[in-house]
CSV table of C-alpha atoms in Angstrom, one decimal:
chain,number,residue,atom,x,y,z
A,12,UNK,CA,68.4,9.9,-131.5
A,13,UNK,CA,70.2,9.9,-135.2
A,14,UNK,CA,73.0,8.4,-136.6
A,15,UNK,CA,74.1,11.9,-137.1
A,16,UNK,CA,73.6,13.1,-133.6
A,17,UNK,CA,75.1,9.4,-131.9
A,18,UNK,CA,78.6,10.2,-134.0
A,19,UNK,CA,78.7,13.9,-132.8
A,20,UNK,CA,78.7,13.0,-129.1
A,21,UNK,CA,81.0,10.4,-129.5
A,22,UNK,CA,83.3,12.7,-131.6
A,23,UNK,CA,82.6,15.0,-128.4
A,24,UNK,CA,83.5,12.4,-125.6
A,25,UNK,CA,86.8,11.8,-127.7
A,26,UNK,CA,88.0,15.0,-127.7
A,27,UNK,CA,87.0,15.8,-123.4
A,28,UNK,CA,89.2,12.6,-123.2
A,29,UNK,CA,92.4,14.2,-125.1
A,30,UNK,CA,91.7,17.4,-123.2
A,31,UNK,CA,91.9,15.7,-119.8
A,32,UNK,CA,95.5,15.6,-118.5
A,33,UNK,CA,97.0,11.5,-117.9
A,34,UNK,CA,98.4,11.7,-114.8
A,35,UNK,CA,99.8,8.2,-115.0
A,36,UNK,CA,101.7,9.1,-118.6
A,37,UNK,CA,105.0,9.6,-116.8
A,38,UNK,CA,104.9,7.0,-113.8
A,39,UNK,CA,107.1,4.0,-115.1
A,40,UNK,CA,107.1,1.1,-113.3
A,41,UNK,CA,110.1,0.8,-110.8
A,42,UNK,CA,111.6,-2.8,-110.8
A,43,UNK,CA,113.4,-1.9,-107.7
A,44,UNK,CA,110.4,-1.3,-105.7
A,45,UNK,CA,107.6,-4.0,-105.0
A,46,UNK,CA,105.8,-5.5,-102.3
A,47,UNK,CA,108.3,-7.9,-101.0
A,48,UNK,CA,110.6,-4.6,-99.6
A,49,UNK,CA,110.4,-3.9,-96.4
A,50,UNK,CA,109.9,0.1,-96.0
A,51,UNK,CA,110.3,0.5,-92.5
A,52,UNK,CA,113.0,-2.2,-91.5
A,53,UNK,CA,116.0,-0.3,-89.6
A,54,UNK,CA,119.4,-0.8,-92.1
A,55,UNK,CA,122.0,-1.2,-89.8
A,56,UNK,CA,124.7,1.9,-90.7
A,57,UNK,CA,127.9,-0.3,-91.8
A,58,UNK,CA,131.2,2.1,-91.3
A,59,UNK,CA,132.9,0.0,-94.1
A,60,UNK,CA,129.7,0.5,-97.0
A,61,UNK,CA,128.2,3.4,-95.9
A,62,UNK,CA,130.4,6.8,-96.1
A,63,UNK,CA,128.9,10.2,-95.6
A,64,UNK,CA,130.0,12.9,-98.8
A,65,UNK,CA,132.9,14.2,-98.0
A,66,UNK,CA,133.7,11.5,-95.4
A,67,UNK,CA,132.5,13.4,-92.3
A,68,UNK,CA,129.9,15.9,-90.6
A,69,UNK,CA,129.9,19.4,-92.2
A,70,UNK,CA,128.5,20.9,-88.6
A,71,UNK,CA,128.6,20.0,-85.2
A,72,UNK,CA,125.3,18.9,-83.5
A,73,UNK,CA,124.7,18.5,-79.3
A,74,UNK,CA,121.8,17.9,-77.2
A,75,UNK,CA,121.2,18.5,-73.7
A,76,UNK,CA,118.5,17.7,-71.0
A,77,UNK,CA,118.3,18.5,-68.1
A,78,UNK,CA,117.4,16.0,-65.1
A,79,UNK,CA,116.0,16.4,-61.6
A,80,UNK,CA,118.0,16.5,-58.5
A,81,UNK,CA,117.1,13.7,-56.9
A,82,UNK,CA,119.0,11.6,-60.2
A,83,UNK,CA,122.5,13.3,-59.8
A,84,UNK,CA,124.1,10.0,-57.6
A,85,UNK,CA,122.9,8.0,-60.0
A,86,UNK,CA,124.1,9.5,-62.9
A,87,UNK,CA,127.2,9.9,-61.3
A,88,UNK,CA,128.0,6.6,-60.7
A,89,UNK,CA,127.0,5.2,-64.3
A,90,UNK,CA,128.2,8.1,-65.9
A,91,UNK,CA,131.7,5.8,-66.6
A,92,UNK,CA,129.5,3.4,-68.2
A,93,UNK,CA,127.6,5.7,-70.4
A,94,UNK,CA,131.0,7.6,-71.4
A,95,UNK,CA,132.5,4.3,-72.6
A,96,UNK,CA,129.0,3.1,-74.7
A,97,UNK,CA,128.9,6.9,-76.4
A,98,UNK,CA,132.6,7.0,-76.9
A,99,UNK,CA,131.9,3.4,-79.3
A,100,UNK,CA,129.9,5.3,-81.4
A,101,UNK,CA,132.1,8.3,-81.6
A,102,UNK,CA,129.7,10.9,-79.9
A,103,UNK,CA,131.5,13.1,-77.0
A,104,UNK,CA,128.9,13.6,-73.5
A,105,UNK,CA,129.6,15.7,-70.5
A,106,UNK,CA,127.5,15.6,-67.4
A,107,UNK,CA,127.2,18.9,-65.2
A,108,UNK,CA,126.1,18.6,-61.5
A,109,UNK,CA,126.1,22.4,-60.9
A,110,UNK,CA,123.2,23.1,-63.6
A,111,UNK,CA,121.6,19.8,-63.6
A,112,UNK,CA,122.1,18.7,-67.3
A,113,UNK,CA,123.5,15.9,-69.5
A,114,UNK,CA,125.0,17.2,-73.1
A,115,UNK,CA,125.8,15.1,-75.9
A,116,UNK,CA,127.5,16.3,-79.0
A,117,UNK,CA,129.4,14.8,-82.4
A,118,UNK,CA,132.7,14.5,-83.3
A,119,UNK,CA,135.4,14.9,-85.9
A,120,UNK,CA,135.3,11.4,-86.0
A,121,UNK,CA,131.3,10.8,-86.2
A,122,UNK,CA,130.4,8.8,-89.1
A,123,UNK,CA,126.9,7.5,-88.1
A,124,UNK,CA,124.7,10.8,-88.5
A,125,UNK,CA,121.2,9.4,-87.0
A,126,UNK,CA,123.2,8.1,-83.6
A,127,UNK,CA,122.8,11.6,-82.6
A,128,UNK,CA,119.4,11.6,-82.4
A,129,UNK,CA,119.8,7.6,-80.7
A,130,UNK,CA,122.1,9.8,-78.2
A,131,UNK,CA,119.6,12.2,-77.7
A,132,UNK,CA,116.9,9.1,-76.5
A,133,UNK,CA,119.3,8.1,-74.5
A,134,UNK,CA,120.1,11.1,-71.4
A,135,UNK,CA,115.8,11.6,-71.8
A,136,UNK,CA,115.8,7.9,-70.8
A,137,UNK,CA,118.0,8.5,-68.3
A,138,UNK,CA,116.7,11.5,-66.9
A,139,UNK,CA,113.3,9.8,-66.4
A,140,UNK,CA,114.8,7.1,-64.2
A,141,UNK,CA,115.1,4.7,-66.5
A,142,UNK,CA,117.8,2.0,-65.5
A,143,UNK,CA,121.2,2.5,-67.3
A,144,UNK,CA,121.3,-1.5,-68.7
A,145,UNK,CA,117.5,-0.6,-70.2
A,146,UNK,CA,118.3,2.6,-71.5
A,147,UNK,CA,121.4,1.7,-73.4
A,148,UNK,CA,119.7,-0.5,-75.5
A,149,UNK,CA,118.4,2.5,-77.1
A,150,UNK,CA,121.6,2.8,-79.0
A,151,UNK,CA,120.7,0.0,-81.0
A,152,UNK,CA,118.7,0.6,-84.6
A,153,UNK,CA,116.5,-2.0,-83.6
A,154,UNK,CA,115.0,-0.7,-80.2
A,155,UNK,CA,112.8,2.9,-80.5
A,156,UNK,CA,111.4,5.1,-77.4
A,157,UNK,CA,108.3,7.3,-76.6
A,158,UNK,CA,107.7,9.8,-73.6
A,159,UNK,CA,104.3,10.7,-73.0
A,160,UNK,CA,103.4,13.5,-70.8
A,161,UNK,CA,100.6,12.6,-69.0
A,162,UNK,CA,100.4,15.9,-66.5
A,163,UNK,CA,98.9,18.2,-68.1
A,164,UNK,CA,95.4,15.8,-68.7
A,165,UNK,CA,93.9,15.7,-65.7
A,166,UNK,CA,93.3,18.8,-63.4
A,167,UNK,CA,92.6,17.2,-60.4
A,168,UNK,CA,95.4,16.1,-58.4
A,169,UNK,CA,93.7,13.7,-56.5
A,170,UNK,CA,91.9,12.3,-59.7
A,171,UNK,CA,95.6,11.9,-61.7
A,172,UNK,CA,97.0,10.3,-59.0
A,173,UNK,CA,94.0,7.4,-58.8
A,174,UNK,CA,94.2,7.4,-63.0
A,175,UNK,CA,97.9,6.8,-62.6
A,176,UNK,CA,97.8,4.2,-59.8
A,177,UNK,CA,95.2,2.3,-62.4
A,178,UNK,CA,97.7,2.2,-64.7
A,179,UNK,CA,100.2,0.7,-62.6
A,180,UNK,CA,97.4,-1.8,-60.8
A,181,UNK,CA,97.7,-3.9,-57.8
A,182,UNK,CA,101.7,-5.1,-57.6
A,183,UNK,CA,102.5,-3.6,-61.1
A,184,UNK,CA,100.1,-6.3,-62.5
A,185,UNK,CA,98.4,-4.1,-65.2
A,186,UNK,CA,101.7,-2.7,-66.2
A,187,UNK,CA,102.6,-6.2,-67.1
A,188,UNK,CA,100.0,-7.1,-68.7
A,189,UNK,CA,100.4,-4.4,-71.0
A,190,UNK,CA,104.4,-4.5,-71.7
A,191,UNK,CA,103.5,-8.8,-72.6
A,192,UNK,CA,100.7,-7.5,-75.0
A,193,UNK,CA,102.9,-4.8,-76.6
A,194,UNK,CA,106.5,-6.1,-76.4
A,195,UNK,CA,107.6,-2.9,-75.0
A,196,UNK,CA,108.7,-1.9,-71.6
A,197,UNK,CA,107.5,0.6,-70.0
A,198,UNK,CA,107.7,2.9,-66.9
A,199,UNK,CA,105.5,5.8,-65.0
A,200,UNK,CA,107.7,8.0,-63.5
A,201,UNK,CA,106.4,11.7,-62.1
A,202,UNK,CA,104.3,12.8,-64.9
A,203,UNK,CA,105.6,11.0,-67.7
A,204,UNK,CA,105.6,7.9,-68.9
A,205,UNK,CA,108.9,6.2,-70.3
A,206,UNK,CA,108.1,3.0,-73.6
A,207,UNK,CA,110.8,1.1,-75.2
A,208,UNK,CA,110.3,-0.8,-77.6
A,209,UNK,CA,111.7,-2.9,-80.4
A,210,UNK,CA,108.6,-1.5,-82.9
A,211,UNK,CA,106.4,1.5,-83.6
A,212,UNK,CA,103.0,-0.2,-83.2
A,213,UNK,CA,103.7,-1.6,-80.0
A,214,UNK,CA,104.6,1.7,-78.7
A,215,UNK,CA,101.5,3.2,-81.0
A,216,UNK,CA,99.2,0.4,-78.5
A,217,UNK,CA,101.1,1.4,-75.4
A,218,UNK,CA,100.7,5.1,-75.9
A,219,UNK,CA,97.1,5.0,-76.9
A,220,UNK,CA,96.5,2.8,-73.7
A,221,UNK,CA,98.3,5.4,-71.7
A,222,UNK,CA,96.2,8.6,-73.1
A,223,UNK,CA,92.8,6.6,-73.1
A,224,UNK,CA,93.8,5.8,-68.9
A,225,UNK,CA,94.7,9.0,-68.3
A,226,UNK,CA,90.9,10.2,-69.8
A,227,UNK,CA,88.9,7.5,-67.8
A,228,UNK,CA,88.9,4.7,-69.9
A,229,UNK,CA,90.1,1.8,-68.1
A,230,UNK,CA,93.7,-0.1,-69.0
A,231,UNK,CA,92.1,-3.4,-68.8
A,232,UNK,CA,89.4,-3.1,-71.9
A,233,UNK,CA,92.5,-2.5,-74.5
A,234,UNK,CA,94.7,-4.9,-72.9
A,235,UNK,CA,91.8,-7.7,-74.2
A,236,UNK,CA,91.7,-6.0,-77.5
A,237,UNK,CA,95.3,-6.5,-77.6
A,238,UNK,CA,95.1,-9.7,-76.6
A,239,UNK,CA,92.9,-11.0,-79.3
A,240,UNK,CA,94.5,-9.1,-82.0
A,241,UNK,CA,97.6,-10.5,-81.0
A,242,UNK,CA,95.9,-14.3,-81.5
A,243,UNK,CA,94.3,-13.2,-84.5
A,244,UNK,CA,97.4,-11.8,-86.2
A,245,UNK,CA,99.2,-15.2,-85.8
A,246,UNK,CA,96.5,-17.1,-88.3
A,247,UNK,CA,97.0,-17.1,-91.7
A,248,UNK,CA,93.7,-17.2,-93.0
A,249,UNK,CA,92.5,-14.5,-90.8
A,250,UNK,CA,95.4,-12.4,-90.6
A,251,UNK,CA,94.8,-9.7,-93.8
A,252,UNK,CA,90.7,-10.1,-93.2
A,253,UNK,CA,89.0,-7.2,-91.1
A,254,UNK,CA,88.9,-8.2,-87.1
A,255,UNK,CA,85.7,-6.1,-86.1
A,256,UNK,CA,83.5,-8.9,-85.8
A,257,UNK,CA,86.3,-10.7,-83.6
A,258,UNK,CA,87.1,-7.5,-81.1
A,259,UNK,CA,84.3,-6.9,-78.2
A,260,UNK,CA,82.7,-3.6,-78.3
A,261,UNK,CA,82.7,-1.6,-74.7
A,262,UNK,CA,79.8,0.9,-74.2
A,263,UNK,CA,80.0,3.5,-71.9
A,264,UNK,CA,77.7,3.7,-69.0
A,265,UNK,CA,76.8,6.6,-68.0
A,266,UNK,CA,75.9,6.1,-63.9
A,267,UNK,CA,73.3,8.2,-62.5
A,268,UNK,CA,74.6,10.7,-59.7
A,269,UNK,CA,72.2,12.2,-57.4
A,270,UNK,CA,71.9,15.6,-58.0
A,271,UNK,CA,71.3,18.1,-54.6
A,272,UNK,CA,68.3,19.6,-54.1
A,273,UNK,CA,67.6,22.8,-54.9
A,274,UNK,CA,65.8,25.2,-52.6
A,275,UNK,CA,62.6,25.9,-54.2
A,276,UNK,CA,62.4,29.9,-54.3
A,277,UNK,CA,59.2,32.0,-53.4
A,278,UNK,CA,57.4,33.3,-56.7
A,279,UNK,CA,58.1,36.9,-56.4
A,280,UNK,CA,54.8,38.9,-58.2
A,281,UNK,CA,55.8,40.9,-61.3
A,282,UNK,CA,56.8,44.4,-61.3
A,283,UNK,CA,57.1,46.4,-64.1
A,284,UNK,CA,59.4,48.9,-62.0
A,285,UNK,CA,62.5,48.3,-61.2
A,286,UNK,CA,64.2,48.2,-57.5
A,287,UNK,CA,64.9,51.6,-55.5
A,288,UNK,CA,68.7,52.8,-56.2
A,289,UNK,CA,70.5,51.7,-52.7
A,290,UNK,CA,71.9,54.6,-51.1
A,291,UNK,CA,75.3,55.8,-51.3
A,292,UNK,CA,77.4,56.1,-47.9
A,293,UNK,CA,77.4,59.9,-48.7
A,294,UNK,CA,73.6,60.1,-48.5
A,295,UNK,CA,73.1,57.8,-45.2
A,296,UNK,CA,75.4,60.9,-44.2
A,297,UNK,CA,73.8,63.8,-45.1
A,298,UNK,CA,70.4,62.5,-43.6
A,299,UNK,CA,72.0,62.3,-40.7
A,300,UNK,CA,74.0,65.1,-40.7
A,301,UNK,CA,77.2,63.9,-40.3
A,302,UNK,CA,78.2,65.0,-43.5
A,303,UNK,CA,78.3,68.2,-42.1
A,304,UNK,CA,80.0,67.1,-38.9
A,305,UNK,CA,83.9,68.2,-38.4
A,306,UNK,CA,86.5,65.2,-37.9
A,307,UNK,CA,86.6,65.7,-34.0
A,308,UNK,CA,82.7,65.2,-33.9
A,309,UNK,CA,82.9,62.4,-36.1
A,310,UNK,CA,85.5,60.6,-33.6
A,311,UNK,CA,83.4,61.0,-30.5
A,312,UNK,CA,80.3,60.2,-32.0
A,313,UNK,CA,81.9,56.5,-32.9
A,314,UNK,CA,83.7,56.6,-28.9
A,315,UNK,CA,80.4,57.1,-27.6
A,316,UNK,CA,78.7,54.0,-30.0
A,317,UNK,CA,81.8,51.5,-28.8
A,318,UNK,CA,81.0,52.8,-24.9
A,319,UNK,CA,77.3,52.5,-25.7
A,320,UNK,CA,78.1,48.8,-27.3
A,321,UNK,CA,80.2,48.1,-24.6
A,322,UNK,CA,78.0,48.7,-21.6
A,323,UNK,CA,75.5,46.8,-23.6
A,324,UNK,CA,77.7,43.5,-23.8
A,325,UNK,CA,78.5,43.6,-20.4
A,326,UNK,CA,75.0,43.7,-19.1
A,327,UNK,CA,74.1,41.3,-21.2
A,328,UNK,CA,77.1,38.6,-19.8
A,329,UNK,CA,76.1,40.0,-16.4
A,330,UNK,CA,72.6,39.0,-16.8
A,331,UNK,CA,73.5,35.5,-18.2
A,332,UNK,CA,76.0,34.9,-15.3
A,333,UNK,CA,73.3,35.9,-12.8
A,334,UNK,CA,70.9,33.1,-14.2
A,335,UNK,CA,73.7,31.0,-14.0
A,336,UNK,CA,74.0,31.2,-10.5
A,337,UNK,CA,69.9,31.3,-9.8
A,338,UNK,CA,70.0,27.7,-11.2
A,339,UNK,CA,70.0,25.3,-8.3
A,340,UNK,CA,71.9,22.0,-9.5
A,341,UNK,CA,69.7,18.7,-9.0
A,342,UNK,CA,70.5,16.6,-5.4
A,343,UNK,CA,71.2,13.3,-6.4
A,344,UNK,CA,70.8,10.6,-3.9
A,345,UNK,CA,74.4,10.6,-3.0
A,346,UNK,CA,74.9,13.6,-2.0
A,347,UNK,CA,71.6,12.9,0.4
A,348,UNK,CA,73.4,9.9,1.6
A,349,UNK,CA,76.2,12.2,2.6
A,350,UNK,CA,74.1,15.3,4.0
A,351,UNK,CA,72.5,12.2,5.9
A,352,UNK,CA,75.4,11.2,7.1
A,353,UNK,CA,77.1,14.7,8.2
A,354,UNK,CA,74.2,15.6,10.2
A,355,UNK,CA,74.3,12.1,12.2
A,356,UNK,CA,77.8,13.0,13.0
A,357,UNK,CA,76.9,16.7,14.0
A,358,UNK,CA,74.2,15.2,16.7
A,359,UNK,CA,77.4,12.8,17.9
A,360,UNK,CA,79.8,15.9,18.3
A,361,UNK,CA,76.9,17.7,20.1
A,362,UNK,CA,76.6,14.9,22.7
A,363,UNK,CA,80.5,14.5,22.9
A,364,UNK,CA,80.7,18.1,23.5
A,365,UNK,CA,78.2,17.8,26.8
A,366,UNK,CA,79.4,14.4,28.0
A,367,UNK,CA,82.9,16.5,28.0
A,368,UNK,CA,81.8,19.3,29.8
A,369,UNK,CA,80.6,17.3,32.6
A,370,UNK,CA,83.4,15.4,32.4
A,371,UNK,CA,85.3,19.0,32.9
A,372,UNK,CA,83.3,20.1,36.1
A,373,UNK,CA,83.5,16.6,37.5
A,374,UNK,CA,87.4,17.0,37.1
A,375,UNK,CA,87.3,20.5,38.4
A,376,UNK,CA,85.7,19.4,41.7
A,377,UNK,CA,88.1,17.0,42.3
A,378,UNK,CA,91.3,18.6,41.8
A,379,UNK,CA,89.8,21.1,44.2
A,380,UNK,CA,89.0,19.0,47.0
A,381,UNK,CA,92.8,16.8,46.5
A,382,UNK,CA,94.2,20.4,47.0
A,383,UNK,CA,92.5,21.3,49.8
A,384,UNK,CA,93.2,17.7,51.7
A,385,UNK,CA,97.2,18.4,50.8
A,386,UNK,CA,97.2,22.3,51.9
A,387,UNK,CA,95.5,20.5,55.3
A,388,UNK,CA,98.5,17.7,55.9
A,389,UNK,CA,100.7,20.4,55.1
């Protein structure tokens, strides 16, 4: 290659460069943003500082949520308490028994515009059985909630029962292991599950363990995960490296069922034709003429089949009852014991019977002869 030709694509290369656009030209460094910030830390809202334009809410904003029946006495005995919490941070609530629902709503007086949504957290809490002392906490910028809805995963009743049960474990033990691995507390209730929690990635872990349960995948394989991340994360030299090598790895196994047998089908021989058309109930008729029949003829022609059927079942239980009774039942040696016995007795009632009747003419004789020997002293 030439001098010539080495200046032309360089010439070239410099003008592709001037062509192509500089993204960067207009991004000037920021002097109030670098790494030391804190992006998602919660800044408390501070009444005093922090004023909304124009000093108040333009519109009004309310939420409501409904809650099952069997939460109304409860609600209605910490309703007091909830009243006085809400009514701290200026946001009006109303709780109506006849339609089963929980409203909250700003004020003229609402300064804070996120407590709203805090408000919001707060009667889902509730509704989902959450304990009022738990579920206040909610108000703070520091604590966060999730609510999973776990009832539409599994089909089977029977099967989303077991996978909830395994979430729970024996006592509640795997439920706390997992709120001590997360730092959020958590409860299953119906077909949800309630987290609170005082960061998003422990309620990130917590609803990940909940979904992965829910689809088969045991509660007990993350909660070790957890646990060595949460060792891991505490060293310094370790604590910004990659953990892969550190984490265990859980294949599935895939267990062999036994699969029922199928019936092994005769080998039908090929036809080229294919079956004979069934007949219709119309031509089962007209080859035996009872298409042509009237109704009446119709009517006694089934009469005489149900007589005709009937006569036939009754012979037939006839017949069976007959060799029924021709069956002669098996002696067993008791009742020859007994037949033994009745006809000894029958001989003894024979020979009482003859001893009696001489008895009877003996008697007979005498009271003759007695009468005779009084008529005579008479």
């Amino acid at each position: 290659m030439s001098a010539f030709e080495n200046e032309e694509a360089s010439s070239a290369d410099a003008v592709a460069k001037s062509k192509a656009k500089n993204h960067k030209k207009y991004r000037k460094d920021k002097p109030w943003d670098n790494d030391q910030i804190d992006h998602w830390k919660n800044e408390p809202w501070n009444e005093e500082n922090d004023q909304l334009p124009g000093g108040r809410l333009l519109e009004e904003s309310s939420f409501a949520t409904l809650f099952p029946k069997y939460r109304e006495n409860y609600l209605r005995q910490v309703w007091p308490v909830v009243t006085k919490a809400l009514d701290a941070k200026k946001i009006a609530c109303e709780l109506n028994l006849i339609e089963g629902s929980m409203t909250v709503r700003t004020t003229s007086k609402t300064s804070d515009p996120y407590i709203i949504l805090k408000a919001r957290d707060l009667l889902k809490l509730l509704a989902r059985s959450i304990p009022v002392t738990q579920a206040l906490k909610i108000l703070n910028d520091e604590w966060v909630c999730d609510i999973v809805k776990i009832g539409g995963l599994v089909r089977n009743k029977e099967r989303f029962v077991k996978r909830r049960q395994r979430l729970l474990g024996q006592d509640g033990s795997t439920l706390k292991a997992l709120e001590l691995v997360t730092g959020c507390y958590i409860l299953v209730q119906g077909n949800t599950v309630s987290i609170m929690g005082q960061s998003y990635q422990g309620l990130k872990q917590a609803r990940t363990v909940v979904i992965d349960c829910m689809n088969n995948i045991h509660p007990i394989y993350h909660i070790k995960r957890l646990m060595i991340m949460k060792e891991l994360a505490k060293d310094e030299k370790l604590k910004n490296e990659d953990w892969t090598r550190f984490l265990p790895q859980f294949a599935k196994k895939n267990v062999p069922r036994k699969k029922p047998k199928q019936k092994s089908k005769p080998n039908k021989t090929y036809t080229p034709f294919p079956p004979a058309q069934t007949p219709r109930k119309v031509d089962l008729q007209l080859d035996t003429g009872e298409y042509f029949a009237t109704e009446e003829q119709r009517k006694a022609k089934q009469l005489a089949e149900k007589k005709a059927q009937a006569k036939q079942t009754s012979l037939q239980k006839r017949k069976e009852r007959e060799e029924q009774e021709e069956v002669v039942p098996k002696s067993s040696k008791r009742k020859k014991s007994i037949s033994q016995n009745s006809n000894s007795e029958s001989v003894d009632v024979e020979s009482f019977k003859k001893s009696m009747k001489k008895r009877g003419a003996s008697t007979a004789s005498e009271t003759r002869m007695s009468d005779f020997v009084q008529n005579s002293k008479k």
